[in-house]
mmCIF file with all atom_site columns, C-alpha atoms and ligand atoms in Angstrom:
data_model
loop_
_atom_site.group_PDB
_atom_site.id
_atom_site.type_symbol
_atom_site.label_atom_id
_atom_site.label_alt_id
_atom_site.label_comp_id
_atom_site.label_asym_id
_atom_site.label_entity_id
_atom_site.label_seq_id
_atom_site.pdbx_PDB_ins_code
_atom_site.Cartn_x
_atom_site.Cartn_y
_atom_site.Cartn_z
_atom_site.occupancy
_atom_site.B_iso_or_equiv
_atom_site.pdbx_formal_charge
_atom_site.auth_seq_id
_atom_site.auth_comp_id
_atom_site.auth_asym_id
_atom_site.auth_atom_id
_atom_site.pdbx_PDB_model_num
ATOM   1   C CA  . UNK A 1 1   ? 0.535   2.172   -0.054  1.00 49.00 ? 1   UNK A CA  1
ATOM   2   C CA  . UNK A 1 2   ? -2.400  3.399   -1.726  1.00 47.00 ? 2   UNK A CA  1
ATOM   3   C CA  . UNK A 1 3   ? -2.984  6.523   -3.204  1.00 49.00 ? 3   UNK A CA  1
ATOM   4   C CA  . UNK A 1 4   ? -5.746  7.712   -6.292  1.00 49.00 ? 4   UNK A CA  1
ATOM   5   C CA  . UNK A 1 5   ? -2.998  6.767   -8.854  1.00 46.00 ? 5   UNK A CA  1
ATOM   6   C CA  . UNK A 1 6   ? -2.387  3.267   -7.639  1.00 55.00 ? 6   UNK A CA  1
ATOM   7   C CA  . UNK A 1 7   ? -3.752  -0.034  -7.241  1.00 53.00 ? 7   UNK A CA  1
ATOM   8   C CA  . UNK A 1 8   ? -5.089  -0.446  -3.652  1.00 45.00 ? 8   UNK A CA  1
ATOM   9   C CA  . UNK A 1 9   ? -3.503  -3.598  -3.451  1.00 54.00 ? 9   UNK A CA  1
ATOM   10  C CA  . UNK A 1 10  ? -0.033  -2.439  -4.593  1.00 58.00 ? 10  UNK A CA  1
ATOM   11  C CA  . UNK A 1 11  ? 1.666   -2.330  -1.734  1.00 64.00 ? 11  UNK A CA  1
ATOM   12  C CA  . UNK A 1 12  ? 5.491   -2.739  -0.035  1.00 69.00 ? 12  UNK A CA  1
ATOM   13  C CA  . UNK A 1 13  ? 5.952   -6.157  2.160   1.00 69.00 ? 13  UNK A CA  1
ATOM   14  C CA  . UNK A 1 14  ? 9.958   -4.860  2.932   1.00 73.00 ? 14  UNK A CA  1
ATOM   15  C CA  . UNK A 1 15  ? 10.433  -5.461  6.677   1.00 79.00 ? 15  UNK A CA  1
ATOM   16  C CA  . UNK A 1 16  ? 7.178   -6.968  7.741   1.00 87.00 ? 16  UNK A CA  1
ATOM   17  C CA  . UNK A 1 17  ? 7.329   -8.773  11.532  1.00 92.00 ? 17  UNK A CA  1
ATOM   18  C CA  . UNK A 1 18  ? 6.583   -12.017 12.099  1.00 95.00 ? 18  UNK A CA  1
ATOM   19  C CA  . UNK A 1 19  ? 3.182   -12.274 12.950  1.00 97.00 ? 19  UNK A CA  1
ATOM   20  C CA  . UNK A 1 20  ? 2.994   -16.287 13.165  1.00 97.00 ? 20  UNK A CA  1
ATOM   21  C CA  . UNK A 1 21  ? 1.893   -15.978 16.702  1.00 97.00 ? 21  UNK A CA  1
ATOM   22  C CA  . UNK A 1 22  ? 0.425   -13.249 16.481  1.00 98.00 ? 22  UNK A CA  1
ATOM   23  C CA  . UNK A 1 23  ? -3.556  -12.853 17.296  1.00 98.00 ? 23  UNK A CA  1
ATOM   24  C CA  . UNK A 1 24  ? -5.698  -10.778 14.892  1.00 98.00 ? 24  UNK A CA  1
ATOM   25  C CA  . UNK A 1 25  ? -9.576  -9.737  14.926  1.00 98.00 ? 25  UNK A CA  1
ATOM   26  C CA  . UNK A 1 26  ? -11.687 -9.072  12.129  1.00 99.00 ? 26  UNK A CA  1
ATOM   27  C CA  . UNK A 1 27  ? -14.908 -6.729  12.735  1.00 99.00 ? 27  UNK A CA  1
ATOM   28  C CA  . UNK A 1 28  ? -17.364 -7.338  9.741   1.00 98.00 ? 28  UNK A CA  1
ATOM   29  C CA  . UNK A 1 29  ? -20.218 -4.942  9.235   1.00 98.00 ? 29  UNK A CA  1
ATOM   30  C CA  . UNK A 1 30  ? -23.217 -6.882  7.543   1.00 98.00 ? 30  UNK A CA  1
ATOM   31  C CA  . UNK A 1 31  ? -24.520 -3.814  5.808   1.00 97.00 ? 31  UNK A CA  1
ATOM   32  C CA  . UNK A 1 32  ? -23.326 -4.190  2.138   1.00 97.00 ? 32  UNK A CA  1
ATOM   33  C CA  . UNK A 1 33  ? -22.280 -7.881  2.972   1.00 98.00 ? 33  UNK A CA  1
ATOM   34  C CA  . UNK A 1 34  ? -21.207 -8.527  -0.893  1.00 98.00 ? 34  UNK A CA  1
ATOM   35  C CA  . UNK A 1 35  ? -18.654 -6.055  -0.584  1.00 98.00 ? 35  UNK A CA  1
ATOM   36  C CA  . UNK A 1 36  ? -17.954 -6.376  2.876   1.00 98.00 ? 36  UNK A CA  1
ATOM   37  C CA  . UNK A 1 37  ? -17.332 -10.125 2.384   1.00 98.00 ? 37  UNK A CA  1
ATOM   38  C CA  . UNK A 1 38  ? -14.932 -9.432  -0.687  1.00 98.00 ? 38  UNK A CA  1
ATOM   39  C CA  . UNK A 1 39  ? -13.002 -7.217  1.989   1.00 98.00 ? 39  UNK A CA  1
ATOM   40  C CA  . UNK A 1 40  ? -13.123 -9.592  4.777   1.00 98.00 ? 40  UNK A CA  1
ATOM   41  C CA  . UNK A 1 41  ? -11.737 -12.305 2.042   1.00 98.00 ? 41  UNK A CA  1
ATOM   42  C CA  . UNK A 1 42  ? -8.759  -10.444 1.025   1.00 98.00 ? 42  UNK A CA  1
ATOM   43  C CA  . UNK A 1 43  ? -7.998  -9.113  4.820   1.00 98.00 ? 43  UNK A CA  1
ATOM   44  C CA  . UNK A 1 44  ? -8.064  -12.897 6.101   1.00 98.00 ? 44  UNK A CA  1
ATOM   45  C CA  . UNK A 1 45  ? -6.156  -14.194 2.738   1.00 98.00 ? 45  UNK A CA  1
ATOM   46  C CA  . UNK A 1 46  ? -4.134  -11.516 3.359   1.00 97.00 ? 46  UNK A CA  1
ATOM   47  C CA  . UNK A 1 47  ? -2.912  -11.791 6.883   1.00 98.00 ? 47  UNK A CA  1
ATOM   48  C CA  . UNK A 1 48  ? -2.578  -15.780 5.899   1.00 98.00 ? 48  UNK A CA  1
ATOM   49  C CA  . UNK A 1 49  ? -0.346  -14.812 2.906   1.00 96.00 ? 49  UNK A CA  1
ATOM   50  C CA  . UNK A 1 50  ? 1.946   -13.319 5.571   1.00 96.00 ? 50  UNK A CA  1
ATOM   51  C CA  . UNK A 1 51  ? 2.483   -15.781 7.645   1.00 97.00 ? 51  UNK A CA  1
ATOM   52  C CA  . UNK A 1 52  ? -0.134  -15.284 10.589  1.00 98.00 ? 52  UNK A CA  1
ATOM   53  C CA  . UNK A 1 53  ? -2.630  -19.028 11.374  1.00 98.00 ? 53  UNK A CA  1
ATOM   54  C CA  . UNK A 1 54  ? -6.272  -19.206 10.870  1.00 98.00 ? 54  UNK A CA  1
ATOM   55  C CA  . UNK A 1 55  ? -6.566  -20.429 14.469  1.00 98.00 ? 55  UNK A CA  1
ATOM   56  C CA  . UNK A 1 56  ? -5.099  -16.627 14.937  1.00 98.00 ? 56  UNK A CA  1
ATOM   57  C CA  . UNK A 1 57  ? -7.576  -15.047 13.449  1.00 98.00 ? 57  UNK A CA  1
ATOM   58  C CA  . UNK A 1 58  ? -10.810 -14.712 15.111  1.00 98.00 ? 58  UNK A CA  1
ATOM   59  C CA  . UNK A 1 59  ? -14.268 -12.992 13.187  1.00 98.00 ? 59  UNK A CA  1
ATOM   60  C CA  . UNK A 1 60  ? -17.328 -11.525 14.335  1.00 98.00 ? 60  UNK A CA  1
ATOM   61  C CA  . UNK A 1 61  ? -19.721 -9.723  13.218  1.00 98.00 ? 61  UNK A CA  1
ATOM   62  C CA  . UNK A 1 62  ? -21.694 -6.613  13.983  1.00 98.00 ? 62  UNK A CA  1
ATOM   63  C CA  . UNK A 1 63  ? -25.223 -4.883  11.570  1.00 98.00 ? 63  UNK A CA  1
ATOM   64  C CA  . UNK A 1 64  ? -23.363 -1.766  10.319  1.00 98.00 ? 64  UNK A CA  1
ATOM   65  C CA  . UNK A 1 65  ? -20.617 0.338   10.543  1.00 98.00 ? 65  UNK A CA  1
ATOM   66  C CA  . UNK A 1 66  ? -21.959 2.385   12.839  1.00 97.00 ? 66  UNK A CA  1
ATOM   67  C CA  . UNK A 1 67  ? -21.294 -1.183  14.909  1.00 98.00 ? 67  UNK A CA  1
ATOM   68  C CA  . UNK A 1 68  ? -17.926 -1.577  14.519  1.00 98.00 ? 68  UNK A CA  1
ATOM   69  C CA  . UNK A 1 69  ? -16.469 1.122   17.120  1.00 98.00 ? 69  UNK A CA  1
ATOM   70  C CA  . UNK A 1 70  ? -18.367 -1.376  19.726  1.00 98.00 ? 70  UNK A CA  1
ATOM   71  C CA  . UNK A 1 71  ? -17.188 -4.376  18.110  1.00 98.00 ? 71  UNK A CA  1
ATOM   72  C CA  . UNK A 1 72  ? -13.315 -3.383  17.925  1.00 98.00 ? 72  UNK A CA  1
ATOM   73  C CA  . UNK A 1 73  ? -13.501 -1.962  21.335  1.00 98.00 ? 73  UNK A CA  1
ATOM   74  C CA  . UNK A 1 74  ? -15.075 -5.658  22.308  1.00 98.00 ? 74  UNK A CA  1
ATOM   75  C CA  . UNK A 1 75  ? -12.009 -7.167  20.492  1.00 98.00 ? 75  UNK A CA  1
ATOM   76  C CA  . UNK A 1 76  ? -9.189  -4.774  21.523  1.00 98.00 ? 76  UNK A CA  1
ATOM   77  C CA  . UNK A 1 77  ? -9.815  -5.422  25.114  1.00 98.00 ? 77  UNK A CA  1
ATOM   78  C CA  . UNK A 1 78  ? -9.382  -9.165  24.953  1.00 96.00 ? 78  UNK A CA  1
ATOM   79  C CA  . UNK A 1 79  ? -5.649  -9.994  26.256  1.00 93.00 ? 79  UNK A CA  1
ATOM   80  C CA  . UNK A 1 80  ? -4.782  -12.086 23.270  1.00 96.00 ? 80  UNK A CA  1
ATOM   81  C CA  . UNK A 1 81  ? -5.623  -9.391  20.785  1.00 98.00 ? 81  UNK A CA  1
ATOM   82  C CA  . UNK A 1 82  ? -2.919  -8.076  18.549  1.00 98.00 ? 82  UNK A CA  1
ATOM   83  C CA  . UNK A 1 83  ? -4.737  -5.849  16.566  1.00 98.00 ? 83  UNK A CA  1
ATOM   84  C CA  . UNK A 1 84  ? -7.897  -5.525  15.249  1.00 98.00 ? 84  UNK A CA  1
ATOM   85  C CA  . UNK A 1 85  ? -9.716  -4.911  11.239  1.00 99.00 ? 85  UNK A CA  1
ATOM   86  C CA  . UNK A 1 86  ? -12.779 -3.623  10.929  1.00 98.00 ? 86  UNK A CA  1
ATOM   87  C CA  . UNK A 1 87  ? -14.348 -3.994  7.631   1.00 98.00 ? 87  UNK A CA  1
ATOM   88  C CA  . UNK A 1 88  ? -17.145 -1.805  6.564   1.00 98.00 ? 88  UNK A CA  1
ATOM   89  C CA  . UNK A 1 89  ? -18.399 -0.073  3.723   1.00 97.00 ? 89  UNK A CA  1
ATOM   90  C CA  . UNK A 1 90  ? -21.475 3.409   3.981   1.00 96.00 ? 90  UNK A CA  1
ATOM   91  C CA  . UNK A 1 91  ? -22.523 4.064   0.287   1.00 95.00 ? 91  UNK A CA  1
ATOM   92  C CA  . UNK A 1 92  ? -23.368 7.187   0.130   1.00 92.00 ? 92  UNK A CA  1
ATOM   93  C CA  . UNK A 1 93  ? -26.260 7.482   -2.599  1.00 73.00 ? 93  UNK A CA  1
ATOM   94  C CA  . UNK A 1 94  ? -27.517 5.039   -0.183  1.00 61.00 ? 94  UNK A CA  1
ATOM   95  C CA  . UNK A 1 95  ? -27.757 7.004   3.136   1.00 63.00 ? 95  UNK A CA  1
ATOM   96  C CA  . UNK A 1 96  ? -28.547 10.590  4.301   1.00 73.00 ? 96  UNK A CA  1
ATOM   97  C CA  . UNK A 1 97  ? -26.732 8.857   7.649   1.00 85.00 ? 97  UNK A CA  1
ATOM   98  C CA  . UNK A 1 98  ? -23.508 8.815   5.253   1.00 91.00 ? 98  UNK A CA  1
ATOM   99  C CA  . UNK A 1 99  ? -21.606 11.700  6.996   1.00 91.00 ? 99  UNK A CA  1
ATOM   100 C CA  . UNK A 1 100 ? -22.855 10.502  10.862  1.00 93.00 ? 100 UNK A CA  1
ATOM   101 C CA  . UNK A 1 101 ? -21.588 6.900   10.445  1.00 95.00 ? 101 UNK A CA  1
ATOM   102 C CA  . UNK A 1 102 ? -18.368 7.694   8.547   1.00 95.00 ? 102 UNK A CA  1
ATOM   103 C CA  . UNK A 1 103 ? -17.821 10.317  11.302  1.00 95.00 ? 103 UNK A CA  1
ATOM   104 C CA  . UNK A 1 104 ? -18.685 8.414   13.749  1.00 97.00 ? 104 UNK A CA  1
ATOM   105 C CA  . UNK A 1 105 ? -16.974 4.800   13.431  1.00 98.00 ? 105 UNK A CA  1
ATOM   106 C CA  . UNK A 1 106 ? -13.735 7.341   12.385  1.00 98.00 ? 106 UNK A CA  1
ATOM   107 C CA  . UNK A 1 107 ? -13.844 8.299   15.300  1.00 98.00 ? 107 UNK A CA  1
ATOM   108 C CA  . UNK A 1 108 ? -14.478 5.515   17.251  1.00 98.00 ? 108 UNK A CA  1
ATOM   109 C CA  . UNK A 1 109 ? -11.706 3.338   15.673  1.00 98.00 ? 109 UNK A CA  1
ATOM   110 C CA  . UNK A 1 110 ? -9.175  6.037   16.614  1.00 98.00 ? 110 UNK A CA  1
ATOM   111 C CA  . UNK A 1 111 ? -10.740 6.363   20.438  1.00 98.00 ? 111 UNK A CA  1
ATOM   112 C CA  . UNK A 1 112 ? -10.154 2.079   20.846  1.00 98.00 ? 112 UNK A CA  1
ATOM   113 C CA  . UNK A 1 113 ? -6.924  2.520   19.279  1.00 98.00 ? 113 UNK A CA  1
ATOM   114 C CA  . UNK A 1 114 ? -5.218  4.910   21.321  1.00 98.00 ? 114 UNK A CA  1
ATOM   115 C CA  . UNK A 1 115 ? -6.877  3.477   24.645  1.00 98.00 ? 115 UNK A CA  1
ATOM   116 C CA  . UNK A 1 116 ? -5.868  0.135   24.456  1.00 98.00 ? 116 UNK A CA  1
ATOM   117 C CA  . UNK A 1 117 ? -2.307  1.178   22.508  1.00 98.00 ? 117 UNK A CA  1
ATOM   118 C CA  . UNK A 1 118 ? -3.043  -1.808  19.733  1.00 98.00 ? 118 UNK A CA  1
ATOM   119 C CA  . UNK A 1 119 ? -3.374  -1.142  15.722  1.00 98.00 ? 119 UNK A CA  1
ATOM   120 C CA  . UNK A 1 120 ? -7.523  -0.904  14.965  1.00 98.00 ? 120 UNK A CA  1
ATOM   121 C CA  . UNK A 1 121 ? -7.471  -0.469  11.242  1.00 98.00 ? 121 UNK A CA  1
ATOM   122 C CA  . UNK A 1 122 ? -9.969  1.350   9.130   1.00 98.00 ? 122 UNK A CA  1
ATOM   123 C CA  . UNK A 1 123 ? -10.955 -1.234  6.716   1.00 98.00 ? 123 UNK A CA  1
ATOM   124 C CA  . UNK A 1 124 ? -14.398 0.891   5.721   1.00 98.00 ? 124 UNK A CA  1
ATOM   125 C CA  . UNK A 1 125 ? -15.058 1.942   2.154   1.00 98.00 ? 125 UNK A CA  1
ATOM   126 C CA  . UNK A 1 126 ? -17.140 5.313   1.815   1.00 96.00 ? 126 UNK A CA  1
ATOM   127 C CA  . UNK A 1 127 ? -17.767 5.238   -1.981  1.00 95.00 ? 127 UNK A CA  1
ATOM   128 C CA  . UNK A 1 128 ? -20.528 7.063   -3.888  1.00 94.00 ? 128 UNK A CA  1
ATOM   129 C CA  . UNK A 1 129 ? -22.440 3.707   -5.879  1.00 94.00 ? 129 UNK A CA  1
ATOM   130 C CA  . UNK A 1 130 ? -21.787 0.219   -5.170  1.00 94.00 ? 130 UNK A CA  1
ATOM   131 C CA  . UNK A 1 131 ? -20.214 -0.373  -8.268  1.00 95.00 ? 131 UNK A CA  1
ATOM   132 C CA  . UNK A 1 132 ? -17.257 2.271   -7.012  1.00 96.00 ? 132 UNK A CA  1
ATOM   133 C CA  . UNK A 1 133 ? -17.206 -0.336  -3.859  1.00 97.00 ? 133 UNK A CA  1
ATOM   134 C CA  . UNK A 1 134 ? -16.670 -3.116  -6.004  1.00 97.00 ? 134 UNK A CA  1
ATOM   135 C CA  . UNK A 1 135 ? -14.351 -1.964  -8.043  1.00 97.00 ? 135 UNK A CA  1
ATOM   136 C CA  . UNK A 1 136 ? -12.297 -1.868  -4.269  1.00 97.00 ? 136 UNK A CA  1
ATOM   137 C CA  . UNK A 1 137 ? -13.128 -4.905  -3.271  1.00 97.00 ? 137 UNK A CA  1
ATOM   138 C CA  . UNK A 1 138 ? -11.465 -7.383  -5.241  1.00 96.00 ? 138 UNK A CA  1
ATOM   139 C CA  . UNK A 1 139 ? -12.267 -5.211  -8.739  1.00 96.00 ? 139 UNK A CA  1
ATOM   140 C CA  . UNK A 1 140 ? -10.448 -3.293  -10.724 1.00 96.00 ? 140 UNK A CA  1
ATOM   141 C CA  . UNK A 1 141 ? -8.605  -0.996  -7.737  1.00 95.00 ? 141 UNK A CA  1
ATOM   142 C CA  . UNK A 1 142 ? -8.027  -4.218  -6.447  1.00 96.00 ? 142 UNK A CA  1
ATOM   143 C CA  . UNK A 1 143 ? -8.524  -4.881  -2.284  1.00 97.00 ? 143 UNK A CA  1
ATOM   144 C CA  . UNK A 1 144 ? -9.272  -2.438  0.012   1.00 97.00 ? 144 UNK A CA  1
ATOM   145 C CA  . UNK A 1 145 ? -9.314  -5.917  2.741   1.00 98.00 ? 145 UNK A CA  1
ATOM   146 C CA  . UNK A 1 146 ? -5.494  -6.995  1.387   1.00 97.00 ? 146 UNK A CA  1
ATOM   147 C CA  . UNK A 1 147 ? -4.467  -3.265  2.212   1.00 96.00 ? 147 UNK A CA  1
ATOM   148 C CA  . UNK A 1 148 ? -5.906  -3.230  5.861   1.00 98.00 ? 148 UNK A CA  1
ATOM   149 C CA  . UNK A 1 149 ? -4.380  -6.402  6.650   1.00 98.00 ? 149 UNK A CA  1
ATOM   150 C CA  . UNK A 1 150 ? -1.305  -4.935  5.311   1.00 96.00 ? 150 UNK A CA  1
ATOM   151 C CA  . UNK A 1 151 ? -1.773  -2.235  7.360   1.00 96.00 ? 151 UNK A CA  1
ATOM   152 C CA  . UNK A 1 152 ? -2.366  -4.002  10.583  1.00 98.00 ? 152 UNK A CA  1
ATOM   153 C CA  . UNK A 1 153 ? 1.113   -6.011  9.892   1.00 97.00 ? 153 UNK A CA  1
ATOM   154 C CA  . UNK A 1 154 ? 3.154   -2.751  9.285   1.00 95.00 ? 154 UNK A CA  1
ATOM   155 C CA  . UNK A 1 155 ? 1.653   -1.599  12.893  1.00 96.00 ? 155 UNK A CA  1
ATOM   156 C CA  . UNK A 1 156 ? 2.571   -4.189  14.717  1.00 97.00 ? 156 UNK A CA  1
ATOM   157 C CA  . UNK A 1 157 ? 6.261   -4.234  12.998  1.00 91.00 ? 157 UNK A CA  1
ATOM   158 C CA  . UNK A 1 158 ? 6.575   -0.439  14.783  1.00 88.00 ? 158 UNK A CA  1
HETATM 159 C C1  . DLZ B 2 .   ? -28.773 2.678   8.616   1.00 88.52 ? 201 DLZ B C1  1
HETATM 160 C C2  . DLZ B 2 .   ? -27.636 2.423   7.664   1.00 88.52 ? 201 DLZ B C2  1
HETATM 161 C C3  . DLZ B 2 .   ? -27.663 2.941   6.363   1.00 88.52 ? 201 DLZ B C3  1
HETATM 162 C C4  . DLZ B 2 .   ? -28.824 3.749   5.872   1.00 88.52 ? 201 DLZ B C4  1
HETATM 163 N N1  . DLZ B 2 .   ? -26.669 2.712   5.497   1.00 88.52 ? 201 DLZ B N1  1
HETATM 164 C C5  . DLZ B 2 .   ? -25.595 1.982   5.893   1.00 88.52 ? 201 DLZ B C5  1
HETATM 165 C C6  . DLZ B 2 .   ? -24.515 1.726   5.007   1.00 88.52 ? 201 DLZ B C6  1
HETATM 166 O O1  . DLZ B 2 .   ? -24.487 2.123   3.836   1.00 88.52 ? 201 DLZ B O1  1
HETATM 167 N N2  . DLZ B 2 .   ? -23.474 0.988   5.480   1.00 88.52 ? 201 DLZ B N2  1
HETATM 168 C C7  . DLZ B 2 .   ? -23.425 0.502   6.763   1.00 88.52 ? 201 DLZ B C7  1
HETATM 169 O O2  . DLZ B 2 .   ? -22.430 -0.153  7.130   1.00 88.52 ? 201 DLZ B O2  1
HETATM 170 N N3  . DLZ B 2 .   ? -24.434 0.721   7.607   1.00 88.52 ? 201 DLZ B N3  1
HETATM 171 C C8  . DLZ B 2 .   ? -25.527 1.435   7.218   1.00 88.52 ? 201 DLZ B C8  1
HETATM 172 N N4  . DLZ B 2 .   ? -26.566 1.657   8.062   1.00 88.52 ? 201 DLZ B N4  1
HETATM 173 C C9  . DLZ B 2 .   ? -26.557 0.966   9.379   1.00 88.52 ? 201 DLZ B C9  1
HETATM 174 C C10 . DLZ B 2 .   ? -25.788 1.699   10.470  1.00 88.52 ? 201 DLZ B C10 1
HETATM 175 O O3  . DLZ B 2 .   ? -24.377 1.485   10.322  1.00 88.52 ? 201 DLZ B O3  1
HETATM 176 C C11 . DLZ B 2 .   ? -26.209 1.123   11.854  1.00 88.52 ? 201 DLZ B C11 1
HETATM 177 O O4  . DLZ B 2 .   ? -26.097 -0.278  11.829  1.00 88.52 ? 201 DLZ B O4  1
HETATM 178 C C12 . DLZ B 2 .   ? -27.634 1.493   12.204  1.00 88.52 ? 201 DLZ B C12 1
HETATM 179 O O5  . DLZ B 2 .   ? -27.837 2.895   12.131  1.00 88.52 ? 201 DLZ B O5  1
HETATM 180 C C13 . DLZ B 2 .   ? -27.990 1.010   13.631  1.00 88.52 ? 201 DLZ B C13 1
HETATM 181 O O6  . DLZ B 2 .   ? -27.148 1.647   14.598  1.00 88.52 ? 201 DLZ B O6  1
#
């Protein structure tokens, strides 16, 4: 899994479940779409990689991160939900909000994961520039998407 010294996207696929039939959600915040995009990309490509079907895999989409609590709650209450991804990223030269959303949707994601007992990932990047959020999404530190969907599959193997 990830740490500062590795590649986000070098990661362990030992004893993954089958998630063929399994159902997943993808949360997309539109703030910071280039990155988000890149993230949502390597989530979906991700989770296909492993064996789960695009008809499986259901998007939406939600204005920011401050959105996505909503929008995984929204998605973790549906019956066919496995688990849910929600992909974000709060830049923080950006925002003097930085420390309210990233608090906040933390929070949030935890609260819909523990109620409705299903994996909500934290797929949100919280860098300091945009190029630092590029470099995670599909740059140089690789995919911070591939790693939540990753993530999401070693949940539901527990
Ligand atoms: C308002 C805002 C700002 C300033 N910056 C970001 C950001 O960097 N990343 C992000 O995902 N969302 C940002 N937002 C929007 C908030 O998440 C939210 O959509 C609005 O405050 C409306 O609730």
């Amino acid at each position: 899994m990830a740490s500062s010294l590795k590649n986000l996207s070098d990661y362990s696929t030992e004893n993954l479940v089958d998630v063929s039939k399994r159902r997943f959600a993808i949360v997309v915040s539109e703030w910071n779409e280039e990155v988000t995009e890149s993230l949502y990309s390597g989530a979906y490509d991700t989770l296909i990689a492993h064996g789960a079907k695009a008809e499986n895999i259901l998007r939406v989409a939600v204005p920011g991160s401050f959105e996505l609590s909503l929008g995984a709650q929204k998605m973790a209450q549906k019956e066919g939900i496995d688990a849910v991804i929600c992909i974000g990223c709060v830049i923080q030269g950006e925002t003097k909000h930085f420390d309210f959303i990233c608090d906040a949707v933390a929070h949030g994601i935890t609260n819909v994961s523990l109620k409705y007992d299903k994996p909500v990932i934290f797929g949100v990047l919280t860098p300091n520039t945009q190029k630092q959020a590029l470099d995670r999404a599909g740059g140089k530190h690789g995919n911070k998407g591939d790693e939540a969907a990753i993530t999401a599959i070693k949940m539901l193997s527990l």
